[in-house]
PDB file of C-alpha atoms in Angstrom:
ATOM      1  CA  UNK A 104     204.716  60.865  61.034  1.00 87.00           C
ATOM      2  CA  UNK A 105     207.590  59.072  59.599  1.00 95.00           C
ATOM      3  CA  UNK A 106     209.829  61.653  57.967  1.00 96.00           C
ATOM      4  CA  UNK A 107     210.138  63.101  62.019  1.00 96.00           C
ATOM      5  CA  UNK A 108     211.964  59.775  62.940  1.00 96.00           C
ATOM      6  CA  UNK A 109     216.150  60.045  62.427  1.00 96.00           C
ATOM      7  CA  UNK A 110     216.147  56.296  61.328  1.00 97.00           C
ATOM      8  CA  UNK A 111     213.175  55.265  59.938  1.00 97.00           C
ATOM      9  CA  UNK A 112     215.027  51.967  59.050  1.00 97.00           C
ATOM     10  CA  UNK A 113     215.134  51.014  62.948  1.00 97.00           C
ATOM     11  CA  UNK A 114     211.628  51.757  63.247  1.00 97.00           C
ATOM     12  CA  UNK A 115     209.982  49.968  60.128  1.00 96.00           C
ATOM     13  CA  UNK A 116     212.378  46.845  61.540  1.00 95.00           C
ATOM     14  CA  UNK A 117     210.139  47.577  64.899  1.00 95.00           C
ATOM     15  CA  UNK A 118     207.364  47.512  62.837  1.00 94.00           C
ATOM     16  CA  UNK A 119     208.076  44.380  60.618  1.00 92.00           C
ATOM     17  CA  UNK A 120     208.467  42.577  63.986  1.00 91.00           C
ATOM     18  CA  UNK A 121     205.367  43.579  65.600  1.00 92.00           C
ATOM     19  CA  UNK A 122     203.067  42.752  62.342  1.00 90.00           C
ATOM     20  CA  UNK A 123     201.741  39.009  62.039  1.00 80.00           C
ATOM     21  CA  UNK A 124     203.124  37.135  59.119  1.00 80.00           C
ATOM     22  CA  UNK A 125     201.014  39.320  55.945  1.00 83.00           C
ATOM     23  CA  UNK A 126     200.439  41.938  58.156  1.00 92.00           C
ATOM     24  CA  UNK A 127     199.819  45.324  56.802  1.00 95.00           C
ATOM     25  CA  UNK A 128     201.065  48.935  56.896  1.00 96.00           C
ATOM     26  CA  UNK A 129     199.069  51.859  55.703  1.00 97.00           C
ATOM     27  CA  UNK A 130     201.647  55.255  55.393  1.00 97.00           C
ATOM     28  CA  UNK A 131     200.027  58.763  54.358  1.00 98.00           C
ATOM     29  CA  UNK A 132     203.310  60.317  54.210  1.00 97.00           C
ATOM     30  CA  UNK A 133     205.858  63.263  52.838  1.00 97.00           C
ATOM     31  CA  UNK A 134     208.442  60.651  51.552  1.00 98.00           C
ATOM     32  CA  UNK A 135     210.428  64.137  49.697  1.00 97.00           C
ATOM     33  CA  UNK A 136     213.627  65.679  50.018  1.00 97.00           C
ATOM     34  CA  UNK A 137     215.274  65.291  53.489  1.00 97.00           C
ATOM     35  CA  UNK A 138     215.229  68.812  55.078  1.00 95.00           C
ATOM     36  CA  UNK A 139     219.292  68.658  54.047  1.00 95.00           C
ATOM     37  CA  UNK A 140     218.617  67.531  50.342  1.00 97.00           C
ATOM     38  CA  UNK A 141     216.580  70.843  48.865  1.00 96.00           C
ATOM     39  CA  UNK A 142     218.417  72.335  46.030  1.00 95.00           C
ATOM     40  CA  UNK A 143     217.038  74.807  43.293  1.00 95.00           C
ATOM     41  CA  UNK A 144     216.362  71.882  41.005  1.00 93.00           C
ATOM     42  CA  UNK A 145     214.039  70.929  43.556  1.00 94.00           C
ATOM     43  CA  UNK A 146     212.652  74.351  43.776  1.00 96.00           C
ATOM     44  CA  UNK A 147     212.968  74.926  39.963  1.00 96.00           C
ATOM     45  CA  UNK A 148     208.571  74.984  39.277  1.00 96.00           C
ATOM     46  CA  UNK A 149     207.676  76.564  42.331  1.00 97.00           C
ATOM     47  CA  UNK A 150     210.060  79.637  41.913  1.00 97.00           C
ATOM     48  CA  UNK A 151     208.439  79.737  38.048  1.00 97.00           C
ATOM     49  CA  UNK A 152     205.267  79.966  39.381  1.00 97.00           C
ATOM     50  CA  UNK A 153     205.904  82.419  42.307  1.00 98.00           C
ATOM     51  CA  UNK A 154     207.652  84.709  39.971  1.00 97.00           C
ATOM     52  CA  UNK A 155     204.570  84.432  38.253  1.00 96.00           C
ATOM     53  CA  UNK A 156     202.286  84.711  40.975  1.00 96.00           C
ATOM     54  CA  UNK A 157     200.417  89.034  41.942  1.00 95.00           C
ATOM     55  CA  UNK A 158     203.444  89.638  44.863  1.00 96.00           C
ATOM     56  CA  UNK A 159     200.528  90.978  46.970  1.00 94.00           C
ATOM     57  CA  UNK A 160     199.710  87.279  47.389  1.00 96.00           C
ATOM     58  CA  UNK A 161     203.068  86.893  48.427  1.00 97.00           C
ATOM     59  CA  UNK A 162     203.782  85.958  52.159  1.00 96.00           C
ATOM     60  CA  UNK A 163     207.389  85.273  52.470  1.00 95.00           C
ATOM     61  CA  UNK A 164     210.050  84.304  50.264  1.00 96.00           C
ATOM     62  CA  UNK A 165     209.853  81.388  48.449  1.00 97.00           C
ATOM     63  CA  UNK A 166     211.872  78.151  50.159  1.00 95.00           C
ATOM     64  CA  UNK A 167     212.463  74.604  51.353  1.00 95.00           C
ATOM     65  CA  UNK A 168     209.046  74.247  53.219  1.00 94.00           C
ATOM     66  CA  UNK A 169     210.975  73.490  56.670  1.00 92.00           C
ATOM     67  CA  UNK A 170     209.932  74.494  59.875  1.00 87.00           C
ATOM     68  CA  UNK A 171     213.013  76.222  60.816  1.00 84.00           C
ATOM     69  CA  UNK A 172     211.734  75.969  65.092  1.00 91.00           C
ATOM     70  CA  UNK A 173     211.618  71.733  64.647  1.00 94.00           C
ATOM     71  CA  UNK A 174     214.582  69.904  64.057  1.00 93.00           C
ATOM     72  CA  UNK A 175     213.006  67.073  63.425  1.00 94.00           C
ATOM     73  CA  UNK A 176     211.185  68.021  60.472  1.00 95.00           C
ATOM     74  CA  UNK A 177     212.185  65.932  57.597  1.00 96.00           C
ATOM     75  CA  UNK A 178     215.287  64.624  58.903  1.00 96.00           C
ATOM     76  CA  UNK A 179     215.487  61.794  57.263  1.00 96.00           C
ATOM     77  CA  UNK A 180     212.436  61.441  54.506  1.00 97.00           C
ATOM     78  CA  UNK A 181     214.023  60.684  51.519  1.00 97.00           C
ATOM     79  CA  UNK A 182     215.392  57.093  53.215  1.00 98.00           C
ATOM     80  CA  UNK A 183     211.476  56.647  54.078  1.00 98.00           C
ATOM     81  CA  UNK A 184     210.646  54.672  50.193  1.00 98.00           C
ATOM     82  CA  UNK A 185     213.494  52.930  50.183  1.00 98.00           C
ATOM     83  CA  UNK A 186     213.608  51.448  53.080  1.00 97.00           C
ATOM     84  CA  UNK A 187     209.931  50.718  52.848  1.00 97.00           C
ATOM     85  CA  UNK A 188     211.088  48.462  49.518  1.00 96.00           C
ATOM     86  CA  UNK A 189     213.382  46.777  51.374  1.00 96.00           C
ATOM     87  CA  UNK A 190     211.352  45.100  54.078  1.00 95.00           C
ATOM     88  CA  UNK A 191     208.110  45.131  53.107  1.00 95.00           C
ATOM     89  CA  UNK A 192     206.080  44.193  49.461  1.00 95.00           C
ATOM     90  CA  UNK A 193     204.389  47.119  47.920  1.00 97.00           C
ATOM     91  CA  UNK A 194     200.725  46.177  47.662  1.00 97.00           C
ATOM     92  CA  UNK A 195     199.791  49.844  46.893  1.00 98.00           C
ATOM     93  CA  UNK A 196     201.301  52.963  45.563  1.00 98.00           C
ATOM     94  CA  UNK A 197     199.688  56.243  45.503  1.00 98.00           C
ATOM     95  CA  UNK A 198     201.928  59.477  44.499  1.00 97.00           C
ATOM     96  CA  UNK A 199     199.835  63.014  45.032  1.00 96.00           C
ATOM     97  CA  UNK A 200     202.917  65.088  44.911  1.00 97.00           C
ATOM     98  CA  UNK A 201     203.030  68.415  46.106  1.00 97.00           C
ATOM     99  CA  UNK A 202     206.374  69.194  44.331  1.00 96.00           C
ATOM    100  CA  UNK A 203     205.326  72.897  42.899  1.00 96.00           C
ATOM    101  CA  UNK A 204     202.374  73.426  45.076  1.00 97.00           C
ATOM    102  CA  UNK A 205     203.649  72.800  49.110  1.00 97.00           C
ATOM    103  CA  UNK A 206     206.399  75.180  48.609  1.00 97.00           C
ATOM    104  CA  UNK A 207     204.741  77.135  46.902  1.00 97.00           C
ATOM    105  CA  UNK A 208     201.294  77.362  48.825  1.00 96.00           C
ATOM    106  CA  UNK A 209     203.801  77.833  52.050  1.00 95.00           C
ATOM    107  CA  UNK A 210     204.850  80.831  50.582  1.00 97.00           C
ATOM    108  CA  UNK A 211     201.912  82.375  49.697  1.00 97.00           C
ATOM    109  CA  UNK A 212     198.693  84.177  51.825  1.00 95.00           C
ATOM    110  CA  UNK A 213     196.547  81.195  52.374  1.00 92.00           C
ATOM    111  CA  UNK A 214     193.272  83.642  53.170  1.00 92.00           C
ATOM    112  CA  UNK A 215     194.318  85.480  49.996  1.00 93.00           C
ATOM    113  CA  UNK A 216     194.262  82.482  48.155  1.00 92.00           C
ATOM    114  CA  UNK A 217     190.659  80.828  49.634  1.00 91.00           C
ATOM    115  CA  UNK A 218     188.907  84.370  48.153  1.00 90.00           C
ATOM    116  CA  UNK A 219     186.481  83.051  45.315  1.00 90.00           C
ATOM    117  CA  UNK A 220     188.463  85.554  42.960  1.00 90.00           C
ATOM    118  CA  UNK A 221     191.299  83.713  43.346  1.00 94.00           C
ATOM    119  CA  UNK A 222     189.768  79.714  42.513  1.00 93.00           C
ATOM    120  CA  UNK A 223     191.175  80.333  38.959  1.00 94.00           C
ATOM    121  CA  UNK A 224     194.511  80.740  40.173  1.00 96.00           C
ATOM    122  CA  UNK A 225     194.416  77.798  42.315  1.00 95.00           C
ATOM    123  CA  UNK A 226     192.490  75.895  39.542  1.00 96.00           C
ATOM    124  CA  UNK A 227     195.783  77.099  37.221  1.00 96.00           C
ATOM    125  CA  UNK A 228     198.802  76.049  39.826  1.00 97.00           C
ATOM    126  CA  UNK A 229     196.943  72.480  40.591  1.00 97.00           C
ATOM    127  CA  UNK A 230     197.061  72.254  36.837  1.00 97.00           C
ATOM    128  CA  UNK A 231     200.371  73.007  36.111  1.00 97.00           C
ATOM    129  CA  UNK A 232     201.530  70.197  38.766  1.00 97.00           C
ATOM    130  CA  UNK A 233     199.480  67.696  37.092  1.00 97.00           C
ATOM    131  CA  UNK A 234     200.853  68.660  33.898  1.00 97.00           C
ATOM    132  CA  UNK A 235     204.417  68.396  34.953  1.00 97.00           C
ATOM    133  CA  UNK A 236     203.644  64.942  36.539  1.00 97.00           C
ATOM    134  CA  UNK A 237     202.305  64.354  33.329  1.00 97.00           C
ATOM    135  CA  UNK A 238     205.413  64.931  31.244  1.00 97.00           C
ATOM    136  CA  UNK A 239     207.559  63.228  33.245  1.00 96.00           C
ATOM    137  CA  UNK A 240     209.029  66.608  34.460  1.00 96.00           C
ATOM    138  CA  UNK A 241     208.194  66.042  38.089  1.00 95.00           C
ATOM    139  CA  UNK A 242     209.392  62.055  38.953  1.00 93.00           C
ATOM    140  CA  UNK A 243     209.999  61.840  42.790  1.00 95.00           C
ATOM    141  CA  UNK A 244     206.861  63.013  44.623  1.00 97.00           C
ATOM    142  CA  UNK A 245     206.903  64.892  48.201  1.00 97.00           C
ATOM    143  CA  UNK A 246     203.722  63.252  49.008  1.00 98.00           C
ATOM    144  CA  UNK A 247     202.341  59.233  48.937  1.00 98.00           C
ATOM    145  CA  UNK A 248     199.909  56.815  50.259  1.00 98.00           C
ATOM    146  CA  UNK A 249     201.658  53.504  50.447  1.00 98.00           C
ATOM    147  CA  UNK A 250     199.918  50.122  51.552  1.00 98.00           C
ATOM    148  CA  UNK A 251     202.498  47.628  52.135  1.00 97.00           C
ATOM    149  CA  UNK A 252     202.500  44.212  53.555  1.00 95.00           C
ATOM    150  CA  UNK A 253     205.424  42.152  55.798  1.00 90.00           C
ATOM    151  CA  UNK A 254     207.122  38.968  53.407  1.00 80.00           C
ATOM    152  CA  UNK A 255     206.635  37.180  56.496  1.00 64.00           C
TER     153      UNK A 255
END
């Protein structure tokens, strides 16, 4: 993936020279905070809805979802969009976010939360994400599906 790759500029240049002219590229991708850019701001909904959360459900603390034993994770992910802009045309833009709900879920016990007792909780968080990308609250997703195609 992408946000693994310090300079994801060199590479989509490698990649803009390999496509034919009108060539496409098709990215599934955490385009988010680079693993150096999390603050509390972006933190803010998933610590409301730990707090909020039974602690038994509670695996670890709540933080930056970083795998702390790979250096490359998220090195350099929030240059991924932009530089996408730059060289290629945006033929499709998909969000799914992820903002309150990957830190969040990375925090909590995933076998706790799969237990059919627990559906209206889930049911509840995925809500409250949608609703927040609804009001305009949330406005830089962690998550996209971009289709893009060379100018060339």
């Amino acid at each position: 993936p992408l946000h693994h790759i310090a300079d994801p500029d060199r590479l989509l240049d490698e990649t803009l020279s390999a496509l034919q002219g009108g060539g496409y590229l098709y990215l599934d991708e955490y385009v988010g905070p680079s693993r150096d850019e999390w603050t509390e701001e972006t933190l803010r909904w998933a610590r409301e809805a730990y707090a909020a959360v039974d602690p038994r459900l509670r695996s670890r603390p709540l933080a930056p979802p970083i795998a702390p034993d790979d250096p490359s994770e998220m090195i350099r992910s929030s240059r991924i969009l932009p530089a996408l802009r730059e060289r290629f045309e945006i033929v499709h833009y998909r969000p799914y976010w992820g903002n309150l709900l990957f830190p969040l879920f990375c925090a909590l016990d995933g076998a706790a939360l799969l237990a059919e007792d627990r559906r209206e909780l889930v049911a509840k968080l995925v809500g409250r994400e949608r609703e927040l990308v609804e009001s305009g609250a949330l406005r830089d997703p962690l998550f996209a599906v971009v289709l893009a195609r060379s100018r060339a």
